[in-house]
PDB file of C-alpha atoms in Angstrom:
ATOM      1  CA  ALA A  52      -2.991  -1.148   0.220  1.00 85.00           C
ATOM      2  CA  ALA A  53       0.312  -0.844  -1.937  1.00 91.00           C
ATOM      3  CA  ILE A  54       1.019   2.290  -0.714  1.00 94.00           C
ATOM      4  CA  ARG A  55       0.643   1.384   2.835  1.00 94.00           C
ATOM      5  CA  GLN A  56       2.414  -2.147   2.131  1.00 95.00           C
ATOM      6  CA  ARG A  57       5.554  -0.742   0.895  1.00 93.00           C
ATOM      7  CA  LEU A  58       5.892   1.804   3.872  1.00 93.00           C
ATOM      8  CA  GLY A  59       6.027  -1.370   5.780  1.00 93.00           C
ATOM      9  CA  MET A  60       2.944  -0.004   7.924  1.00 95.00           C
ATOM     10  CA  SER A  61      -0.628  -1.852   9.241  1.00 96.00           C
ATOM     11  CA  GLN A  62      -3.775  -0.219   8.338  1.00 97.00           C
ATOM     12  CA  GLU A  63      -4.221   0.808  12.088  1.00 97.00           C
ATOM     13  CA  GLU A  64      -0.553   2.743  11.869  1.00 96.00           C
ATOM     14  CA  PHE A  65      -1.206   4.015   8.205  1.00 96.00           C
ATOM     15  CA  ALA A  66      -4.821   5.626   9.449  1.00 96.00           C
ATOM     16  CA  ASP A  67      -3.004   6.670  12.960  1.00 96.00           C
ATOM     17  CA  ARG A  68       0.108   8.577  11.706  1.00 94.00           C
ATOM     18  CA  LEU A  69      -1.809   9.563   8.521  1.00 94.00           C
ATOM     19  CA  ARG A  70      -4.735  11.075  10.276  1.00 94.00           C
ATOM     20  CA  LEU A  71      -7.328   8.848   8.111  1.00 93.00           C
ATOM     21  CA  PRO A  72     -10.552   7.490   9.665  1.00 94.00           C
ATOM     22  CA  LEU A  73      -9.261   3.405   9.956  1.00 96.00           C
ATOM     23  CA  ASP A  74     -13.098   2.857   8.399  1.00 96.00           C
ATOM     24  CA  GLU A  75     -12.345   4.873   5.544  1.00 93.00           C
ATOM     25  CA  LEU A  76      -9.158   3.417   4.589  1.00 94.00           C
ATOM     26  CA  ARG A  77     -10.412  -0.312   5.172  1.00 96.00           C
ATOM     27  CA  ASN A  78     -13.476   0.801   2.594  1.00 94.00           C
ATOM     28  CA  TRP A  79     -10.658   2.280  -0.149  1.00 92.00           C
ATOM     29  CA  GLU A  80      -9.034  -1.063   0.010  1.00 93.00           C
ATOM     30  CA  ARG A  81     -11.802  -3.001   0.238  1.00 94.00           C
ATOM     31  CA  ARG A  82     -12.631  -0.896  -2.514  1.00 91.00           C
ATOM     32  CA  THR A  83     -16.531  -0.923  -1.559  1.00 92.00           C
ATOM     33  CA  SER A  84     -15.912   2.995  -1.059  1.00 89.00           C
ATOM     34  CA  ILE A  85     -14.472   5.108  -3.851  1.00 87.00           C
ATOM     35  CA  LEU A  86     -11.736   7.380  -3.533  1.00 87.00           C
ATOM     36  CA  THR A  87     -12.216  11.563  -3.907  1.00 89.00           C
ATOM     37  CA  GLY A  88      -9.693  13.391  -5.894  1.00 93.00           C
ATOM     38  CA  THR A  89      -8.691  14.805  -2.763  1.00 92.00           C
ATOM     39  CA  ALA A  90      -8.035  10.993  -1.405  1.00 89.00           C
ATOM     40  CA  LYS A  91      -6.153  10.310  -4.354  1.00 92.00           C
ATOM     41  CA  THR A  92      -4.163  13.179  -4.575  1.00 95.00           C
ATOM     42  CA  LEU A  93      -3.275  12.222  -0.883  1.00 92.00           C
ATOM     43  CA  LEU A  94      -2.306   8.896  -1.299  1.00 93.00           C
ATOM     44  CA  ARG A  95      -0.306   9.951  -4.592  1.00 96.00           C
ATOM     45  CA  VAL A  96       1.936  12.635  -2.683  1.00 96.00           C
ATOM     46  CA  ILE A  97       1.671   9.830   0.526  1.00 95.00           C
ATOM     47  CA  ASP A  98       3.370   7.305  -2.244  1.00 96.00           C
ATOM     48  CA  ARG A  99       6.108  10.305  -3.905  1.00 96.00           C
ATOM     49  CA  GLU A 100       7.073  11.900  -0.747  1.00 96.00           C
ATOM     50  CA  PRO A 101       5.525   9.703   2.439  1.00 95.00           C
ATOM     51  CA  ASP A 102       8.468  11.521   4.898  1.00 95.00           C
ATOM     52  CA  ALA A 103       7.453  15.391   3.693  1.00 96.00           C
ATOM     53  CA  VAL A 104       3.933  14.190   4.486  1.00 95.00           C
ATOM     54  CA  LEU A 105       4.670  12.611   7.688  1.00 95.00           C
ATOM     55  CA  ARG A 106       6.902  15.375   8.938  1.00 96.00           C
ATOM     56  CA  ALA A 107       4.438  18.018   8.356  1.00 96.00           C
ATOM     57  CA  LEU A 108       1.750  15.898  10.497  1.00 95.00           C
ATOM     58  CA  GLY A 109       4.419  16.279  13.520  1.00 95.00           C
ATOM     59  CA  GLU A 110       5.317  12.406  12.762  1.00 94.00           C
ATOM     60  CA  PRO A 111       8.183  11.042  13.293  1.00 93.00           C
ATOM     61  CA  VAL A 112       9.933   9.848   9.348  1.00 92.00           C
ATOM     62  CA  LEU A 113      10.070   6.368   8.424  1.00 85.00           C
ATOM     63  CA  GLU A 114      12.975   4.042   9.168  1.00 81.00           C
ATOM     64  CA  ARG A 115      14.435   2.627   6.659  1.00 70.00           C
ATOM     65  CA  SER A 116      17.011  -0.151   6.927  1.00 59.00           C
ATOM     66  CA  ALA A 117      20.252  -0.042   4.694  1.00 54.00           C
ATOM     67  CA  ASP A 118      20.231  -2.465   1.749  1.00 54.00           C
TER      68      ASP A 118
END
């Protein structure tokens, strides 16, 4: 949930924009499902380079406010 919240996305938006099954995302966040190595890698990449992942998926990059 920390990555998703830092990106300012709801569960629904995060799952939709990153092509993840919503139920699986919810299970990961509730810790009722164990992350596979592949899922851990994907989340690590999303955490470090969210715009690159979104571009690769053909999604608009995140808008950030200037602080």
